[in-house]
Structures are given as C-alpha cells and as structure tokens.
Coordinates of C-alpha atoms in Angstrom, one line a residue:
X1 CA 21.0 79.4 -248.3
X2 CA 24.0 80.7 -246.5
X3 CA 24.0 78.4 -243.8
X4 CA 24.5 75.3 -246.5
X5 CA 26.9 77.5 -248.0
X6 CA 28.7 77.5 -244.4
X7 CA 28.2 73.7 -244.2
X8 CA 29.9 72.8 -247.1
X9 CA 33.1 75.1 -246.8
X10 CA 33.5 73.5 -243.7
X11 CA 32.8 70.4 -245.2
X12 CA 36.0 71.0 -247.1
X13 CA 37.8 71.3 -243.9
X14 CA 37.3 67.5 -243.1
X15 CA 37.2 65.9 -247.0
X16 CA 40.6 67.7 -248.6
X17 CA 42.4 65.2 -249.8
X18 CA 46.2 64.6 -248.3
X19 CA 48.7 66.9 -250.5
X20 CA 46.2 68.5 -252.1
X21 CA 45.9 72.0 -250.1
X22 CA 42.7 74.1 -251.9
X23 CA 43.6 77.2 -249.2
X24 CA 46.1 78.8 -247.1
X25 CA 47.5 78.4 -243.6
X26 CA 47.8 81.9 -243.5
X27 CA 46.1 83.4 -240.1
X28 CA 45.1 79.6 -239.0
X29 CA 47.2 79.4 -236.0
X30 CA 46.5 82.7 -234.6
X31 CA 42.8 82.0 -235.7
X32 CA 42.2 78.7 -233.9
X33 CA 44.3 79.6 -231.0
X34 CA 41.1 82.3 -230.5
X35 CA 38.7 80.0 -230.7
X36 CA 40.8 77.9 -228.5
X37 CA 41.4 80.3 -226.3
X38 CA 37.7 81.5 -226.0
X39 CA 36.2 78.4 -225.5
X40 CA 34.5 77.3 -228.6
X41 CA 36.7 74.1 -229.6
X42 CA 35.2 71.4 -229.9
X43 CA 33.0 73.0 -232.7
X44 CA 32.3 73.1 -236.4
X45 CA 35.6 74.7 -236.5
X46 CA 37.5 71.6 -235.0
X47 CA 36.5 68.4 -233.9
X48 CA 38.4 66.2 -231.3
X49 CA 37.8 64.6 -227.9
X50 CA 39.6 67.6 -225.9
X51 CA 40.3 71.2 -227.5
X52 CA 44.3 70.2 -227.3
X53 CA 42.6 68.2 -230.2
X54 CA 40.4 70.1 -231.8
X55 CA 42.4 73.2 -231.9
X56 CA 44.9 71.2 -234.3
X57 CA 42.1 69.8 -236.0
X58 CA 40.8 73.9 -236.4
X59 CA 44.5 74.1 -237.9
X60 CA 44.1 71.4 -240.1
X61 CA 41.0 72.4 -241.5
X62 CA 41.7 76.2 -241.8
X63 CA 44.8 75.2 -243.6
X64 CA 42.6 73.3 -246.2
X65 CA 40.0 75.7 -246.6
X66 CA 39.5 78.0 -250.1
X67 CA 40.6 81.5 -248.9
X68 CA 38.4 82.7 -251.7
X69 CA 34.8 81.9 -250.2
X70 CA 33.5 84.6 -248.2
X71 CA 32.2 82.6 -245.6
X72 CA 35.6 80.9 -244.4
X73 CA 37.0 85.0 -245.0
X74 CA 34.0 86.3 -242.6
X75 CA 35.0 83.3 -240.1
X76 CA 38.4 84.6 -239.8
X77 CA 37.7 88.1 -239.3
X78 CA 35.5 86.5 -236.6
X79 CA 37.9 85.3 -234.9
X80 CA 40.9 87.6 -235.5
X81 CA 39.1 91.0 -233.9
X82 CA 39.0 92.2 -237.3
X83 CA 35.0 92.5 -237.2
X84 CA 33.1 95.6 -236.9
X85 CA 30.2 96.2 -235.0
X86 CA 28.0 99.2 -234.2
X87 CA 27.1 98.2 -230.9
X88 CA 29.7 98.8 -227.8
X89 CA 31.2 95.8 -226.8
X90 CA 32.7 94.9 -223.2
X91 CA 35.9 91.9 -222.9
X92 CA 34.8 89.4 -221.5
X93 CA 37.6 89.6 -219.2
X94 CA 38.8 92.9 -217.5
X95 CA 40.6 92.8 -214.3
X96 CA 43.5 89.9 -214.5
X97 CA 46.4 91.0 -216.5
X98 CA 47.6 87.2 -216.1
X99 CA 44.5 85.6 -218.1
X100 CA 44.4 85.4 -221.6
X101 CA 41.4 87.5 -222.4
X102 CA 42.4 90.1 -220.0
X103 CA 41.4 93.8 -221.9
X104 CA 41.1 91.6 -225.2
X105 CA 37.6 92.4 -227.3
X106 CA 38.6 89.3 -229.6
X107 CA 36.2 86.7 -227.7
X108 CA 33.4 89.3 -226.8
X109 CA 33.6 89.8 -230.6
X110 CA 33.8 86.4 -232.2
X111 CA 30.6 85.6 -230.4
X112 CA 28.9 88.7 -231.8
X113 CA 30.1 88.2 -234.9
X114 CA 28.7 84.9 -235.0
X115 CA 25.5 85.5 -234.1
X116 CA 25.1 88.7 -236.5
X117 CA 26.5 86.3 -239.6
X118 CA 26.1 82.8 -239.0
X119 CA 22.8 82.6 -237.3
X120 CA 22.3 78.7 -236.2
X121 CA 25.7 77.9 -236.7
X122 CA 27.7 75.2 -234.6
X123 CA 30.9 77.4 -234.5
X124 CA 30.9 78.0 -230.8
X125 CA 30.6 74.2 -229.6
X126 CA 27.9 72.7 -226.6
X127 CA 27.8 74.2 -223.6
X128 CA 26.9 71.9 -220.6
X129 CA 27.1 73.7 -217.2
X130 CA 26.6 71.7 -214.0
X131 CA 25.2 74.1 -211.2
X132 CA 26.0 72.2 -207.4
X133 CA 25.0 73.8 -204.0
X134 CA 27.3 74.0 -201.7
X135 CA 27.5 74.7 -198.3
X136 CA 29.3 78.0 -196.8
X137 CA 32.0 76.2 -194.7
X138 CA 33.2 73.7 -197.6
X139 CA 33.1 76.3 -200.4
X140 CA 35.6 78.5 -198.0
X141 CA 37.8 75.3 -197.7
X142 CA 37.9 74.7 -201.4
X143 CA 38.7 78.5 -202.1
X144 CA 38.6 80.8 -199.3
X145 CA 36.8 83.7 -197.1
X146 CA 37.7 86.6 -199.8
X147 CA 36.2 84.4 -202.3
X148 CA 33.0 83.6 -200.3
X149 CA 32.9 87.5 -199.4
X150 CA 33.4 88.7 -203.2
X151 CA 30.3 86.7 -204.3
X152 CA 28.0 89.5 -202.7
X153 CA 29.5 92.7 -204.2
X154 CA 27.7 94.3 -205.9
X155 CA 26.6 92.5 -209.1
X156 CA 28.2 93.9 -212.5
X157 CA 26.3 96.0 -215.1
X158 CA 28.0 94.1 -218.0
X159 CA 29.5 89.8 -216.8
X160 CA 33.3 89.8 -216.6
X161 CA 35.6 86.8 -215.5
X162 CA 38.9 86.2 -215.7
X163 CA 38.5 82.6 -214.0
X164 CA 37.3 79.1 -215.9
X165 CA 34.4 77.3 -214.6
X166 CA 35.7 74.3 -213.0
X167 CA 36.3 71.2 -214.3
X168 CA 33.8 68.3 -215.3
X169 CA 34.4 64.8 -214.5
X170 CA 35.7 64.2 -218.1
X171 CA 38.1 67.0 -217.6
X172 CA 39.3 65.8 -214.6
X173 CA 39.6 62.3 -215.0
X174 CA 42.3 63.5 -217.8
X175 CA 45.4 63.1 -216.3
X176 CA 47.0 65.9 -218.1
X177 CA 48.2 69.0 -215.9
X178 CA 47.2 71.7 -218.4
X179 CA 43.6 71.6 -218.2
X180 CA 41.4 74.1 -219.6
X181 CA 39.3 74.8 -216.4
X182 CA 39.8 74.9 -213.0
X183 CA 40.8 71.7 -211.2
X184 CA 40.2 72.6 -207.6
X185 CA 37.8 70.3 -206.9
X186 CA 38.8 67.2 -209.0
X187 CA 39.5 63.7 -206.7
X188 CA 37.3 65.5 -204.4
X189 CA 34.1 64.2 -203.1
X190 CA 30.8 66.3 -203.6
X191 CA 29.7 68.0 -201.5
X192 CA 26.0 67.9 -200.3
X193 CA 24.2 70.4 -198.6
X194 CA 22.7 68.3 -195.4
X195 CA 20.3 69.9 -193.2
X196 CA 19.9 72.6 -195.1
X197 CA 16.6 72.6 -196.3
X198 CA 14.8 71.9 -193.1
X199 CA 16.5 74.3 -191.2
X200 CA 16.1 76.9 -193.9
X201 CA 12.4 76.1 -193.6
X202 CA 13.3 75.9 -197.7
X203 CA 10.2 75.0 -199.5
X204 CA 11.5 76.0 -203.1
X205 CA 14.9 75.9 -204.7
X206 CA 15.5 77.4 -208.1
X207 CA 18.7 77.1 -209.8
X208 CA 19.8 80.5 -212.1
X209 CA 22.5 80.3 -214.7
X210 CA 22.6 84.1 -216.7
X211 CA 25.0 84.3 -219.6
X212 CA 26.0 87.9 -221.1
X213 CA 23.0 87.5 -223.6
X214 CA 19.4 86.4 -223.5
X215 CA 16.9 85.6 -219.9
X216 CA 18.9 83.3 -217.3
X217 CA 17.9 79.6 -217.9
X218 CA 16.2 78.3 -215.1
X219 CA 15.4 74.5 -213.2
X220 CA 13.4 73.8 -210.0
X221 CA 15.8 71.9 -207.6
X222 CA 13.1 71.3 -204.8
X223 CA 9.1 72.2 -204.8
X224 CA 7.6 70.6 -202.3
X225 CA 4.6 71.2 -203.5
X226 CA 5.1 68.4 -206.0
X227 CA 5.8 66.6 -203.2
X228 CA 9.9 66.5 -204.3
X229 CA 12.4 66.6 -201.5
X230 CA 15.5 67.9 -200.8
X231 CA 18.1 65.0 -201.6
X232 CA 20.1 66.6 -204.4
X233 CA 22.5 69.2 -204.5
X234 CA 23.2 69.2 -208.0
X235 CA 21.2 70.1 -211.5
X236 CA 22.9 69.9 -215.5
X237 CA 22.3 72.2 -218.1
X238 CA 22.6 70.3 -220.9
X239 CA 23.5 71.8 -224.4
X240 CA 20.4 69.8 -225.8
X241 CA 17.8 71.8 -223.7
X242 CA 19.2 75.1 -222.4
X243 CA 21.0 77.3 -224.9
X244 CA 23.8 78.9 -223.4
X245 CA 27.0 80.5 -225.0
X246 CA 30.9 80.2 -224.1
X247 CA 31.6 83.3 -222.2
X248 CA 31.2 84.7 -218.5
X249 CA 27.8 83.4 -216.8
X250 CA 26.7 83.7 -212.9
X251 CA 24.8 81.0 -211.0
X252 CA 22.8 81.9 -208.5
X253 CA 20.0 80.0 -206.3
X254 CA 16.2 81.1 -205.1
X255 CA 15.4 79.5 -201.9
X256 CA 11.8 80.1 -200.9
X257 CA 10.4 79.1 -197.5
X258 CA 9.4 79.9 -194.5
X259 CA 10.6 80.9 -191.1
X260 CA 9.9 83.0 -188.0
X261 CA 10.2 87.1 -188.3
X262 CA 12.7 86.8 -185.2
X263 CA 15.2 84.6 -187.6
X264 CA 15.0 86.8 -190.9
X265 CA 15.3 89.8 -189.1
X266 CA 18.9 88.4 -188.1
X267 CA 20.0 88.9 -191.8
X268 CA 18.1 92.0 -192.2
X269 CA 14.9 90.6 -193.4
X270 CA 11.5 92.6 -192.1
X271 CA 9.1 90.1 -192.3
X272 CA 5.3 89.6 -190.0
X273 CA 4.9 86.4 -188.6
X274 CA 1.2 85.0 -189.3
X275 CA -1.0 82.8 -187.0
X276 CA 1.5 79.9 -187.7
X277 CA 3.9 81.7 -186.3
X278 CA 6.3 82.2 -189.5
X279 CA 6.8 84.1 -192.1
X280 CA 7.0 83.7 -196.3
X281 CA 10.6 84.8 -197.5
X282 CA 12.7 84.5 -200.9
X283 CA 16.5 84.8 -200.7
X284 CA 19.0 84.7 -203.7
X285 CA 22.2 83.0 -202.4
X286 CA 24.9 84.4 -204.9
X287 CA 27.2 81.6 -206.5
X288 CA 30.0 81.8 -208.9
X289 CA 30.7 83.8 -212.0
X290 CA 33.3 82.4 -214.3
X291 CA 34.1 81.7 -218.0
X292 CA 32.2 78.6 -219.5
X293 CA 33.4 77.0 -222.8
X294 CA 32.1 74.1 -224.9
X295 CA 32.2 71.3 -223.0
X296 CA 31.4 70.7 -219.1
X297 CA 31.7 73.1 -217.1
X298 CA 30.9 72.8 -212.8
X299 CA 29.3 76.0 -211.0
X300 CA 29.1 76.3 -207.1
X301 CA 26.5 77.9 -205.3
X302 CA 27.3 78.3 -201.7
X303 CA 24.0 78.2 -199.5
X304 CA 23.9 78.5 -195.9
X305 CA 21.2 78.5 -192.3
X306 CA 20.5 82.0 -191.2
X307 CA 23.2 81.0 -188.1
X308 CA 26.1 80.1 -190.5
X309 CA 25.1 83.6 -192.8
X310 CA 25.1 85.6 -189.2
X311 CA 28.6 84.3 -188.4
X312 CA 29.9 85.1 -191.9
X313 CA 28.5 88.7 -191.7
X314 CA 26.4 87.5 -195.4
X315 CA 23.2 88.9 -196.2
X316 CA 21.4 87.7 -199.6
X317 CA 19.7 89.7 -201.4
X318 CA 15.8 89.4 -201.8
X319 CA 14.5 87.3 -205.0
X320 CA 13.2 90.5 -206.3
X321 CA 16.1 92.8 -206.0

C-alpha cells in the first residue's frame, strides 16, 4: 500500500499543472543536489537523458510536491542526512578531502534509508557496470604504477572510494567537459587482453563485481569446458539482471587454469605438478574500486602472465583468500 502511495506523490511531481505549485521549494536544491551528487539521478526522483537533466527535473518536481505527505517528508530526510539509523554507518568516501562525499554520511544514508522505507522503490536509478580486462602494461599507461600497485593492498573491511567509475560510451560521446565519471579512457581504443589466456594456461575466467551490500554478482567470461574461448575482454551488468546499488563497488577477476609448479612458485604459488606435468591453480587478479551511479559505468581489471606479474613485483591472491 505504501509503495502506490509513493507512486502517486511522485506522480504529482510530473502532472502539477504550470502555476499551480501544491508544495514547496523549500530543501529541493540542497535535496536533489544529494541525490545528484550520489549518483541516483536519473531516477523516480528526476527524469532526463543525463543527471545535468534530471537533477533540474528532481528540482522541478520537489518544488511541486505536497510537503504535507509523509512519504515526500521521509524522501527528504533521506536525502538531507537527517535520517536516523541504529546501525553504524561508514561514508562512502573517506580519504579525498577534494571529492564531494569526502567524510559525508549523507550518501551512505540516503541508500539506507531507502531501503529501510521504500523497499522496491526506483529512487536510486539503474545501475549498468561494464567490467573490461585489461592488461598490466596498458592499465599503467592509462593511470600509472602507484595505481597498479594500490590495487593489491590490502582489501578494506568496509568499500570506500573517492573516484567515479569511468565513463560509458554515452557519457563520453557527450561533448561536455563536466562529466560525471571519469573520462580517461574516452576516444581511446579497448583494449584486449591478447595472449593471455594461453599463456596463463587460463581455463576459467569469472568476472566479480561486490557492492557495499548483498553477495558480489558474478558472470563466466571463459569456460572452456563449454567449449567457449577466450576472445572477449569485456562482460555488462545490466540493471535488468544484476541488482547493484550506486555506491563504491570492486571488480575483481578468477582465472583458473593450469600451469607447471616451477611457474606458480615464481609468484609464490606452492603447487605439485601431476603426471601431465602441471599443476591446477586459482588466482584473483584485483581490479578497480570506484563509485558507480545510475547509469553506465566502465571497471578495469588488469590481468597479466606470471612473467609480466614477476617484473611488476604483483602477487594475486588465491581464489579462496
């Protein structure tokens, strides 16, 4: 009953008729500029082909809204921080005092808050994530060694980022020079990940994307077992299928395979060759944490042979650790 109730305040948003204002603009810039700011436009809260749009189309509607229904109230609290919750909460951003979210609960909370009162709701927009391997040597062009090195620290208790994801193709075919994600690689040519596979002796590539809440969502890239091979680079999340929220999320990539002791042990591996002469292993190759909002959003996962890890001093992590 409460999500109809939901539907048709919001309803009001879109069908108030011109000079005739049923609410108040009161808190609707500071509001939207949340939800902006956080990711969630386009949503139920503001419609538009880019969030430039949809955040003055979250203005419009808030501004047209009847202040007196108590879900439109509970939306702003929502959004302004104003929300309490029992439960400890972490920002979703803590170390950049340049970002927007930097130290600031409001995003960590409108998602809560969200969840806890509008259960099924559209107010957070769809999330599409497109996860790409990438090898070692063009991920340090596009960035650089720090940020090939600060992939395997020591992953976080609680996600953080203070970085966007990068940007999609619609994002970047925008010509606009204020773009909500990062724009590194846009005009530039994916990248594929070549010989990889067979010298990896790679048999099975899974592709991890874990948000702050919920199991990671999961594809299968390669299984040779199904007799697919290893031509793409690249796998999409779509909103449709995989239910992810706007907020920090880390990619990350299984490769199962198989190769002689002598080669693992290079990367600290201790593995038995068998009567083949190889050995079964599972490595998780580390990729990219950063903030995903509605919309696309591109994640990289640099993989690499055991040759190109040894000269990079890189040692993933076992698929169980």
């Amino acid at each position: 009953m409460r999500l109809g109730r939901l539907a048709l305040a919001l309803g009001l948003f879109a069908s108030a008729c011109a000079g005739f204002n049923v609410g108040s603009d009161e808190g609707c810039a500071a509001a939207c500029a949340s939800a902006h700011a956080c990711g969630f436009l386009p949503s139920g809260l503001g419609y538009g082909p880019t969030s430039d749009a949809a955040l003055a189309d979250c203005e419009r509607r808030c501004g047209q809204s009847p202040r007196d229904d108590d879900d439109i109230t509970q939306i702003l609290s929502c959004l302004d921080g104003s929300w309490e919750t029992k439960e400890e909460l972490t920002a979703w951003c803590l170390d950049s005092e340049e970002s927007d979210l930097a130290g600031d609960l409001t995003c960590a909370t409108a998602v809560r808050c969200f969840a806890t009162e509008f259960k099924g709701s559209r107010l957070q927009g769809d999330v599409h994530i497109e996860v790409s391997l990438i090898s070692l040597d063009d991920f340090v062009t596009a960035f650089d060694d720090d940020a090939l090195t600060e992939l395997y620290a020591a992953p976080e208790r609680v996600l953080s980022s203070c970085a966007e994801a990068l940007c999609g193709h619609q994002d970047c075919a925008d010509d606009s020079t204020d773009h909500p994600c990062d724009a590194t690689l846009c005009g530039q040519q994916r990248v594929n990940i070549g010989s990889i596979c067979s010298e990896q002796g790679a048999r099975v590539i899974e592709i991890d994307v874990q948000g702050r809440r919920g199991p990671p969502v999961t594809q299968v890239l390669l299984d040779d077992s199904e007799g697919s091979s290893c031509k793409e680079s690249t796998l999409t999340f779509t909103a449709e299928d995989y239910n992810v929220e706007p907020g920090p999320a880390r990619a990350s990539a299984r490769i199962g395979g198989r190769l002689p002791a002598s080669e693992l042990a290079r990367i600290g591996v201790t593995a038995v060759d068998d009567e083949e002469g190889s050995a079964d292993y599972c490595l998780r190759f580390p990729g990219m944490t950063r903030t995903l909002r509605a919309g696309q959003n591109v994640l990289l996962v640099p993989v690499g042979t055991i040759d190109e890890l040894v000269a990079a001093g890189l040692r993933p992590r076992g698929c169980d650790e």
